[in-house]
Amino acid sequence: DAKTTQPNSMESNEEEPVHLPCNHSTISGTDYIHWYRQLPSQGPEYVIHGLTSNVNNRMASLAIAEDRKSSTLILHRATLRDAAVYYCILRDAGAGSYQLTFGKGTKLSVIP
Amino acid sequence: DTEVTQTPKHLVMGMTNKKSLKCEQHMGHRAMYWYKQKAKKPPELMFVYSYEKLSINESVPSRFSPECPNSSLLNLHLHALQPEDSALYLCASSQGTSGGRAKNIQYFGAGTRLSVL
C-alpha cells in the first residue's frame, strides 16, 4: 500500500486557519486521498477526499499538489472542537478496496 | 441518520470469560468493519463483512470471532482473551467499498473500550 507521512503534532490558535500537510510520494494513479479525524474518546470521522482537483465541503478544504505527491487539509477557522488526530489515507478507487490503512496521523491542538 | 451504535461502551472481562461486542447501523450499508485501536496508536483493521459475508480477516487470532447475523448488525465474540487484547474496538460501516466514491466513506461508532484482566 502507498504510504503517507504527516507531522506528529501541530498547534493552532483558535479562529485562525490551519494547514495540515501530508506527503504521499508513492501515490498511484488510482489512489484517492482521504482525510479522517478522531476526536478524543470518539471513533474516526470522515472529513474530505479527492483525486486530483481541490475539494471543498462544509468541514474543510483539500488542496492537492499538481503532481499528487502531497496534499494539504485546510481548516479555515480552527475551533476548540477541531482538536483531534487527523489521518491522511490513500484508498484505491477500485471495488473491494475496503481498507482504511491509518498512519500515525497529526495531533492538532487548538489554543484558546 | 449516520449513526453507528456500539454496545457496551466499556467492558471488563477476565481471561476465561466469554463476551460479545455489538454494533448496529440503520443506514442500509452493506459493508461493516471491525478495527482494533491500542492506546495512542492508529486503528488497525481486523475484519470486513460485505453483504453479510466475511471478506477480510487480517490474520486475527481465533479468540476473536466475528458474526454478521443481518445487514444491520455486526457482533464480535470474545473468548479466552489475553491482557494484551485490551484496546478500543471500533465498528464502522459503508454503503460500498470502492475508495473513490463518496457514498463509500466509512462511518464509525464511538467504540467499546475493553479491559482484559
PDB file of C-alpha atoms in Angstrom:
ATOM      1  CA  ASP A   1       0.000   0.000   0.000  1.00  0.00           C
ATOM      2  CA  ALA A   2       1.167   3.531  -0.722  1.00  0.00           C
ATOM      3  CA  LYS A   3       2.249   5.276   2.460  1.00  0.00           C
ATOM      4  CA  THR A   4       1.608   8.739   3.817  1.00  0.00           C
ATOM      5  CA  THR A   5       3.819  10.925   6.004  1.00  0.00           C
ATOM      6  CA  GLN A   6       2.408  13.520   8.364  1.00  0.00           C
ATOM      7  CA  PRO A   7       3.900  15.658  11.145  1.00  0.00           C
ATOM      8  CA  ASN A   8       3.318  14.128  14.563  1.00  0.00           C
ATOM      9  CA  SER A   9       1.737  17.254  16.006  1.00  0.00           C
ATOM     10  CA  MET A  10       0.703  20.814  15.209  1.00  0.00           C
ATOM     11  CA  GLU A  11      -0.706  23.740  17.153  1.00  0.00           C
ATOM     12  CA  SER A  12      -3.080  26.432  16.079  1.00  0.00           C
ATOM     13  CA  ASN A  13      -4.723  29.410  17.697  1.00  0.00           C
ATOM     14  CA  GLU A  14      -8.473  29.399  17.852  1.00  0.00           C
ATOM     15  CA  GLU A  15     -10.220  31.100  14.924  1.00  0.00           C
ATOM     16  CA  GLU A  16      -7.092  31.004  12.762  1.00  0.00           C
ATOM     17  CA  PRO A  17      -6.671  28.860   9.635  1.00  0.00           C
ATOM     18  CA  VAL A  18      -4.829  25.564   9.922  1.00  0.00           C
ATOM     19  CA  HIS A  19      -2.904  23.833   7.151  1.00  0.00           C
ATOM     20  CA  LEU A  20      -2.234  20.141   7.803  1.00  0.00           C
ATOM     21  CA  PRO A  21       0.290  18.673   5.334  1.00  0.00           C
ATOM     22  CA  CYS A  22       0.553  15.127   4.043  1.00  0.00           C
ATOM     23  CA  ASN A  23       3.222  13.607   1.808  1.00  0.00           C
ATOM     24  CA  HIS A  24       2.412  10.613  -0.376  1.00  0.00           C
ATOM     25  CA  SER A  25       5.227  10.382  -2.890  1.00  0.00           C
ATOM     26  CA  THR A  26       4.383   6.794  -3.950  1.00  0.00           C
ATOM     27  CA  ILE A  27       0.721   7.504  -4.704  1.00  0.00           C
ATOM     28  CA  SER A  28      -0.658   5.593  -7.684  1.00  0.00           C
ATOM     29  CA  GLY A  29      -2.945   6.968 -10.363  1.00  0.00           C
ATOM     30  CA  THR A  30      -5.998   5.238  -8.894  1.00  0.00           C
ATOM     31  CA  ASP A  31      -5.452   6.306  -5.279  1.00  0.00           C
ATOM     32  CA  TYR A  32      -7.859   8.775  -3.736  1.00  0.00           C
ATOM     33  CA  ILE A  33      -6.646  10.955  -0.865  1.00  0.00           C
ATOM     34  CA  HIS A  34      -8.933  10.662   2.152  1.00  0.00           C
ATOM     35  CA  TRP A  35      -8.824  12.561   5.420  1.00  0.00           C
ATOM     36  CA  TYR A  36     -10.413  11.329   8.627  1.00  0.00           C
ATOM     37  CA  ARG A  37     -10.121  12.789  12.098  1.00  0.00           C
ATOM     38  CA  GLN A  38     -10.549  11.288  15.544  1.00  0.00           C
ATOM     39  CA  LEU A  39     -11.715  13.474  18.377  1.00  0.00           C
ATOM     40  CA  PRO A  40     -10.825  12.392  21.927  1.00  0.00           C
ATOM     41  CA  SER A  41     -12.839   9.379  23.109  1.00  0.00           C
ATOM     42  CA  GLN A  42     -14.601   9.009  19.769  1.00  0.00           C
ATOM     43  CA  GLY A  43     -14.305   6.926  16.628  1.00  0.00           C
ATOM     44  CA  PRO A  44     -12.780   8.415  13.488  1.00  0.00           C
ATOM     45  CA  GLU A  45     -14.985  10.583  11.308  1.00  0.00           C
ATOM     46  CA  TYR A  46     -14.705  11.336   7.612  1.00  0.00           C
ATOM     47  CA  VAL A  47     -13.564  14.841   6.713  1.00  0.00           C
ATOM     48  CA  ILE A  48     -12.975  15.026   2.956  1.00  0.00           C
ATOM     49  CA  HIS A  49     -11.488  13.211  -0.014  1.00  0.00           C
ATOM     50  CA  GLY A  50     -10.249  13.981  -3.520  1.00  0.00           C
ATOM     51  CA  LEU A  51      -8.361  12.668  -6.525  1.00  0.00           C
ATOM     52  CA  THR A  52      -6.727  15.498  -8.462  1.00  0.00           C
ATOM     53  CA  SER A  53      -8.703  18.700  -8.069  1.00  0.00           C
ATOM     54  CA  ASN A  54      -9.022  20.758  -4.928  1.00  0.00           C
ATOM     55  CA  VAL A  55     -12.166  19.974  -2.953  1.00  0.00           C
ATOM     56  CA  ASN A  56     -14.296  21.958  -0.533  1.00  0.00           C
ATOM     57  CA  ASN A  57     -17.017  20.880   1.852  1.00  0.00           C
ATOM     58  CA  ARG A  58     -18.629  22.282   4.960  1.00  0.00           C
ATOM     59  CA  MET A  59     -15.862  20.928   7.197  1.00  0.00           C
ATOM     60  CA  ALA A  60     -12.671  21.703   5.308  1.00  0.00           C
ATOM     61  CA  SER A  61     -10.820  22.176   2.032  1.00  0.00           C
ATOM     62  CA  LEU A  62      -8.376  19.796   0.427  1.00  0.00           C
ATOM     63  CA  ALA A  63      -5.574  21.171  -1.705  1.00  0.00           C
ATOM     64  CA  ILE A  64      -3.804  18.583  -3.861  1.00  0.00           C
ATOM     65  CA  ALA A  65      -0.430  19.256  -5.452  1.00  0.00           C
ATOM     66  CA  GLU A  66      -0.258  19.105  -9.226  1.00  0.00           C
ATOM     67  CA  ASP A  67       1.995  16.026  -9.120  1.00  0.00           C
ATOM     68  CA  ARG A  68      -0.272  14.489  -6.410  1.00  0.00           C
ATOM     69  CA  LYS A  69       2.704  13.685  -4.220  1.00  0.00           C
ATOM     70  CA  SER A  70       1.420  15.863  -1.422  1.00  0.00           C
ATOM     71  CA  SER A  71      -1.789  17.378  -0.167  1.00  0.00           C
ATOM     72  CA  THR A  72      -2.931  19.827   2.498  1.00  0.00           C
ATOM     73  CA  LEU A  73      -6.059  19.758   4.610  1.00  0.00           C
ATOM     74  CA  ILE A  74      -7.219  23.278   5.363  1.00  0.00           C
ATOM     75  CA  LEU A  75      -9.449  24.170   8.290  1.00  0.00           C
ATOM     76  CA  HIS A  76     -10.482  27.731   7.612  1.00  0.00           C
ATOM     77  CA  ARG A  77     -11.142  28.799  11.213  1.00  0.00           C
ATOM     78  CA  ALA A  78      -9.993  26.400  13.902  1.00  0.00           C
ATOM     79  CA  THR A  79     -12.291  25.903  16.856  1.00  0.00           C
ATOM     80  CA  LEU A  80     -11.648  24.038  20.087  1.00  0.00           C
ATOM     81  CA  ARG A  81     -13.809  21.253  18.719  1.00  0.00           C
ATOM     82  CA  ASP A  82     -11.280  20.726  15.902  1.00  0.00           C
ATOM     83  CA  ALA A  83      -8.660  19.436  18.346  1.00  0.00           C
ATOM     84  CA  ALA A  84      -8.176  15.872  17.146  1.00  0.00           C
ATOM     85  CA  VAL A  85      -5.825  13.453  15.419  1.00  0.00           C
ATOM     86  CA  TYR A  86      -6.036  13.958  11.653  1.00  0.00           C
ATOM     87  CA  TYR A  87      -5.290  10.998   9.398  1.00  0.00           C
ATOM     88  CA  CYS A  88      -4.342  11.257   5.728  1.00  0.00           C
ATOM     89  CA  ILE A  89      -5.158   7.942   3.996  1.00  0.00           C
ATOM     90  CA  LEU A  90      -4.789   6.683   0.429  1.00  0.00           C
ATOM     91  CA  ARG A  91      -7.607   4.490  -0.896  1.00  0.00           C
ATOM     92  CA  ASP A  92      -7.666   2.730  -4.224  1.00  0.00           C
ATOM     93  CA  ALA A  93     -10.631   3.617  -6.405  1.00  0.00           C
ATOM     94  CA  GLY A  94     -11.411   0.026  -7.260  1.00  0.00           C
ATOM     95  CA  ALA A  95     -14.285  -2.018  -5.923  1.00  0.00           C
ATOM     96  CA  GLY A  96     -13.285  -4.133  -2.970  1.00  0.00           C
ATOM     97  CA  SER A  97     -10.797  -1.576  -1.707  1.00  0.00           C
ATOM     98  CA  TYR A  98     -12.115  -1.999   1.787  1.00  0.00           C
ATOM     99  CA  GLN A  99      -9.142  -0.924   3.749  1.00  0.00           C
ATOM    100  CA  LEU A 100      -8.641   2.288   5.550  1.00  0.00           C
ATOM    101  CA  THR A 101      -4.977   1.922   6.443  1.00  0.00           C
ATOM    102  CA  PHE A 102      -4.367   4.538   9.113  1.00  0.00           C
ATOM    103  CA  GLY A 103      -0.909   6.047   9.555  1.00  0.00           C
ATOM    104  CA  LYS A 104       0.177   7.770  12.748  1.00  0.00           C
ATOM    105  CA  GLY A 105      -1.670  10.990  11.913  1.00  0.00           C
ATOM    106  CA  THR A 106      -1.171  14.561  13.116  1.00  0.00           C
ATOM    107  CA  LYS A 107      -2.381  15.541  16.556  1.00  0.00           C
ATOM    108  CA  LEU A 108      -3.805  19.053  16.279  1.00  0.00           C
ATOM    109  CA  SER A 109      -4.003  21.170  19.411  1.00  0.00           C
ATOM    110  CA  VAL A 110      -6.101  24.346  19.334  1.00  0.00           C
ATOM    111  CA  ILE A 111      -5.140  27.100  21.736  1.00  0.00           C
ATOM    112  CA  PRO A 112      -7.947  29.325  23.048  1.00  0.00           C
TER     113      PRO A 112
ATOM    114  CA  ASP B   1     -29.164   9.258  10.416  1.00  0.00           C
ATOM    115  CA  THR B   2     -25.447   8.485  10.078  1.00  0.00           C
ATOM    116  CA  GLU B   3     -25.088   6.720  13.370  1.00  0.00           C
ATOM    117  CA  VAL B   4     -23.233   3.540  14.156  1.00  0.00           C
ATOM    118  CA  THR B   5     -24.096   2.340  17.647  1.00  0.00           C
ATOM    119  CA  GLN B   6     -21.751   0.168  19.653  1.00  0.00           C
ATOM    120  CA  THR B   7     -22.545  -1.560  22.913  1.00  0.00           C
ATOM    121  CA  PRO B   8     -21.322  -1.783  25.552  1.00  0.00           C
ATOM    122  CA  LYS B   9     -19.224   1.369  25.809  1.00  0.00           C
ATOM    123  CA  HIS B  10     -16.933  -0.237  28.382  1.00  0.00           C
ATOM    124  CA  LEU B  11     -16.248  -3.885  29.154  1.00  0.00           C
ATOM    125  CA  VAL B  12     -14.021  -5.540  31.726  1.00  0.00           C
ATOM    126  CA  MET B  13     -13.521  -9.265  31.413  1.00  0.00           C
ATOM    127  CA  GLY B  14     -11.338 -11.998  32.780  1.00  0.00           C
ATOM    128  CA  MET B  15      -9.224 -14.241  30.610  1.00  0.00           C
ATOM    129  CA  THR B  16     -11.664 -17.149  30.986  1.00  0.00           C
ATOM    130  CA  ASN B  17     -14.797 -15.153  30.193  1.00  0.00           C
ATOM    131  CA  LYS B  18     -16.874 -15.161  27.023  1.00  0.00           C
ATOM    132  CA  LYS B  19     -18.364 -11.845  25.986  1.00  0.00           C
ATOM    133  CA  SER B  20     -19.696 -10.187  22.854  1.00  0.00           C
ATOM    134  CA  LEU B  21     -19.465  -6.724  21.376  1.00  0.00           C
ATOM    135  CA  LYS B  22     -22.381  -5.450  19.358  1.00  0.00           C
ATOM    136  CA  CYS B  23     -22.562  -2.967  16.502  1.00  0.00           C
ATOM    137  CA  GLU B  24     -25.686  -1.703  14.769  1.00  0.00           C
ATOM    138  CA  GLN B  25     -26.387   0.628  11.844  1.00  0.00           C
ATOM    139  CA  HIS B  26     -29.614   1.523  10.080  1.00  0.00           C
ATOM    140  CA  MET B  27     -28.191   3.348   7.078  1.00  0.00           C
ATOM    141  CA  GLY B  28     -28.673   0.408   4.715  1.00  0.00           C
ATOM    142  CA  HIS B  29     -24.913  -0.068   4.476  1.00  0.00           C
ATOM    143  CA  ARG B  30     -23.738  -3.408   3.127  1.00  0.00           C
ATOM    144  CA  ALA B  31     -20.133  -3.333   4.316  1.00  0.00           C
ATOM    145  CA  MET B  32     -19.229  -3.485   8.003  1.00  0.00           C
ATOM    146  CA  TYR B  33     -15.848  -3.466   9.693  1.00  0.00           C
ATOM    147  CA  TRP B  34     -14.126  -4.196  12.991  1.00  0.00           C
ATOM    148  CA  TYR B  35     -11.000  -2.234  13.903  1.00  0.00           C
ATOM    149  CA  LYS B  36      -8.771  -2.501  16.967  1.00  0.00           C
ATOM    150  CA  GLN B  37      -7.054   0.564  18.422  1.00  0.00           C
ATOM    151  CA  LYS B  38      -4.409   0.371  21.109  1.00  0.00           C
ATOM    152  CA  ALA B  39      -3.698   3.444  23.229  1.00  0.00           C
ATOM    153  CA  LYS B  40      -2.017   6.265  21.291  1.00  0.00           C
ATOM    154  CA  LYS B  41      -1.914   4.157  18.105  1.00  0.00           C
ATOM    155  CA  PRO B  42      -3.982   4.360  14.906  1.00  0.00           C
ATOM    156  CA  PRO B  43      -6.871   1.950  14.302  1.00  0.00           C
ATOM    157  CA  GLU B  44      -5.998  -1.366  12.657  1.00  0.00           C
ATOM    158  CA  LEU B  45      -8.419  -3.342  10.525  1.00  0.00           C
ATOM    159  CA  MET B  46      -9.475  -6.740  11.880  1.00  0.00           C
ATOM    160  CA  PHE B  47     -12.428  -7.953   9.798  1.00  0.00           C
ATOM    161  CA  VAL B  48     -14.595  -6.845   6.895  1.00  0.00           C
ATOM    162  CA  TYR B  49     -18.063  -8.118   6.069  1.00  0.00           C
ATOM    163  CA  SER B  50     -19.547  -7.383   2.673  1.00  0.00           C
ATOM    164  CA  TYR B  51     -23.169  -8.343   2.058  1.00  0.00           C
ATOM    165  CA  GLU B  52     -23.107 -10.317   5.307  1.00  0.00           C
ATOM    166  CA  LYS B  53     -20.200 -12.472   4.174  1.00  0.00           C
ATOM    167  CA  LEU B  54     -16.743 -12.312   5.713  1.00  0.00           C
ATOM    168  CA  SER B  55     -14.498 -10.748   3.084  1.00  0.00           C
ATOM    169  CA  ILE B  56     -11.331  -9.974   5.004  1.00  0.00           C
ATOM    170  CA  ASN B  57      -9.759 -11.455   8.125  1.00  0.00           C
ATOM    171  CA  GLU B  58      -6.486  -9.688   8.822  1.00  0.00           C
ATOM    172  CA  SER B  59      -4.893 -12.740  10.465  1.00  0.00           C
ATOM    173  CA  VAL B  60      -6.797 -12.154  13.668  1.00  0.00           C
ATOM    174  CA  PRO B  61      -6.427 -14.825  16.391  1.00  0.00           C
ATOM    175  CA  SER B  62      -9.346 -17.246  16.676  1.00  0.00           C
ATOM    176  CA  ARG B  63     -10.201 -15.975  20.149  1.00  0.00           C
ATOM    177  CA  PHE B  64     -11.933 -13.167  18.222  1.00  0.00           C
ATOM    178  CA  SER B  65     -14.925 -14.469  16.295  1.00  0.00           C
ATOM    179  CA  PRO B  66     -16.988 -12.086  14.151  1.00  0.00           C
ATOM    180  CA  GLU B  67     -20.599 -12.650  13.173  1.00  0.00           C
ATOM    181  CA  CYS B  68     -22.953 -10.745  10.892  1.00  0.00           C
ATOM    182  CA  PRO B  69     -26.496 -12.000  11.607  1.00  0.00           C
ATOM    183  CA  ASN B  70     -28.096  -9.492   9.234  1.00  0.00           C
ATOM    184  CA  SER B  71     -27.222  -6.430   7.219  1.00  0.00           C
ATOM    185  CA  SER B  72     -27.704  -4.068  10.178  1.00  0.00           C
ATOM    186  CA  LEU B  73     -25.909  -5.965  12.886  1.00  0.00           C
ATOM    187  CA  LEU B  74     -22.298  -6.988  13.499  1.00  0.00           C
ATOM    188  CA  ASN B  75     -21.047  -8.870  16.523  1.00  0.00           C
ATOM    189  CA  LEU B  76     -17.590  -9.673  17.806  1.00  0.00           C
ATOM    190  CA  HIS B  77     -17.483 -12.695  20.107  1.00  0.00           C
ATOM    191  CA  LEU B  78     -14.608 -12.777  22.558  1.00  0.00           C
ATOM    192  CA  HIS B  79     -13.259 -15.891  24.266  1.00  0.00           C
ATOM    193  CA  ALA B  80     -10.104 -16.597  26.263  1.00  0.00           C
ATOM    194  CA  LEU B  81      -8.639 -13.169  25.645  1.00  0.00           C
ATOM    195  CA  GLN B  82      -5.241 -12.053  26.851  1.00  0.00           C
ATOM    196  CA  PRO B  83      -4.392  -8.826  28.689  1.00  0.00           C
ATOM    197  CA  GLU B  84      -2.674  -7.534  25.539  1.00  0.00           C
ATOM    198  CA  ASP B  85      -6.065  -7.625  23.820  1.00  0.00           C
ATOM    199  CA  SER B  86      -7.123  -4.661  25.942  1.00  0.00           C
ATOM    200  CA  ALA B  87      -7.936  -1.900  23.464  1.00  0.00           C
ATOM    201  CA  LEU B  88     -10.671   0.235  21.924  1.00  0.00           C
ATOM    202  CA  TYR B  89     -12.699  -1.834  19.452  1.00  0.00           C
ATOM    203  CA  LEU B  90     -14.268   0.220  16.708  1.00  0.00           C
ATOM    204  CA  CYS B  91     -17.041  -0.744  14.349  1.00  0.00           C
ATOM    205  CA  ALA B  92     -17.607   1.021  11.033  1.00  0.00           C
ATOM    206  CA  SER B  93     -19.924   0.710   8.070  1.00  0.00           C
ATOM    207  CA  SER B  94     -20.065   1.942   4.485  1.00  0.00           C
ATOM    208  CA  GLN B  95     -22.531   1.691   1.640  1.00  0.00           C
ATOM    209  CA  GLY B  96     -19.979   0.034  -0.610  1.00  0.00           C
ATOM    210  CA  THR B  97     -16.263  -0.486  -0.800  1.00  0.00           C
ATOM    211  CA  SER B  98     -14.822   1.419  -3.740  1.00  0.00           C
ATOM    212  CA  GLY B  99     -12.447   4.003  -2.372  1.00  0.00           C
ATOM    213  CA  GLY B 100     -13.256   6.620  -4.941  1.00  0.00           C
ATOM    214  CA  ARG B 101     -16.942   7.069  -4.347  1.00  0.00           C
ATOM    215  CA  ALA B 102     -18.247   9.500  -1.744  1.00  0.00           C
ATOM    216  CA  LYS B 103     -21.014   7.130  -0.740  1.00  0.00           C
ATOM    217  CA  ASN B 104     -18.423   4.593   0.370  1.00  0.00           C
ATOM    218  CA  ILE B 105     -16.924   6.646   3.144  1.00  0.00           C
ATOM    219  CA  GLN B 106     -16.792   4.768   6.426  1.00  0.00           C
ATOM    220  CA  TYR B 107     -18.888   5.782   9.414  1.00  0.00           C
ATOM    221  CA  PHE B 108     -17.507   4.794  12.792  1.00  0.00           C
ATOM    222  CA  GLY B 109     -19.089   4.114  16.128  1.00  0.00           C
ATOM    223  CA  ALA B 110     -17.628   5.503  19.353  1.00  0.00           C
ATOM    224  CA  GLY B 111     -16.114   2.139  20.194  1.00  0.00           C
ATOM    225  CA  THR B 112     -16.086  -0.324  23.062  1.00  0.00           C
ATOM    226  CA  ARG B 113     -13.193   0.116  25.474  1.00  0.00           C
ATOM    227  CA  LEU B 114     -12.186  -3.390  26.525  1.00  0.00           C
ATOM    228  CA  SER B 115     -10.027  -4.267  29.510  1.00  0.00           C
ATOM    229  CA  VAL B 116      -8.867  -7.865  29.964  1.00  0.00           C
ATOM    230  CA  LEU B 117      -7.712  -8.730  33.472  1.00  0.00           C
TER     231      LEU B 117
END
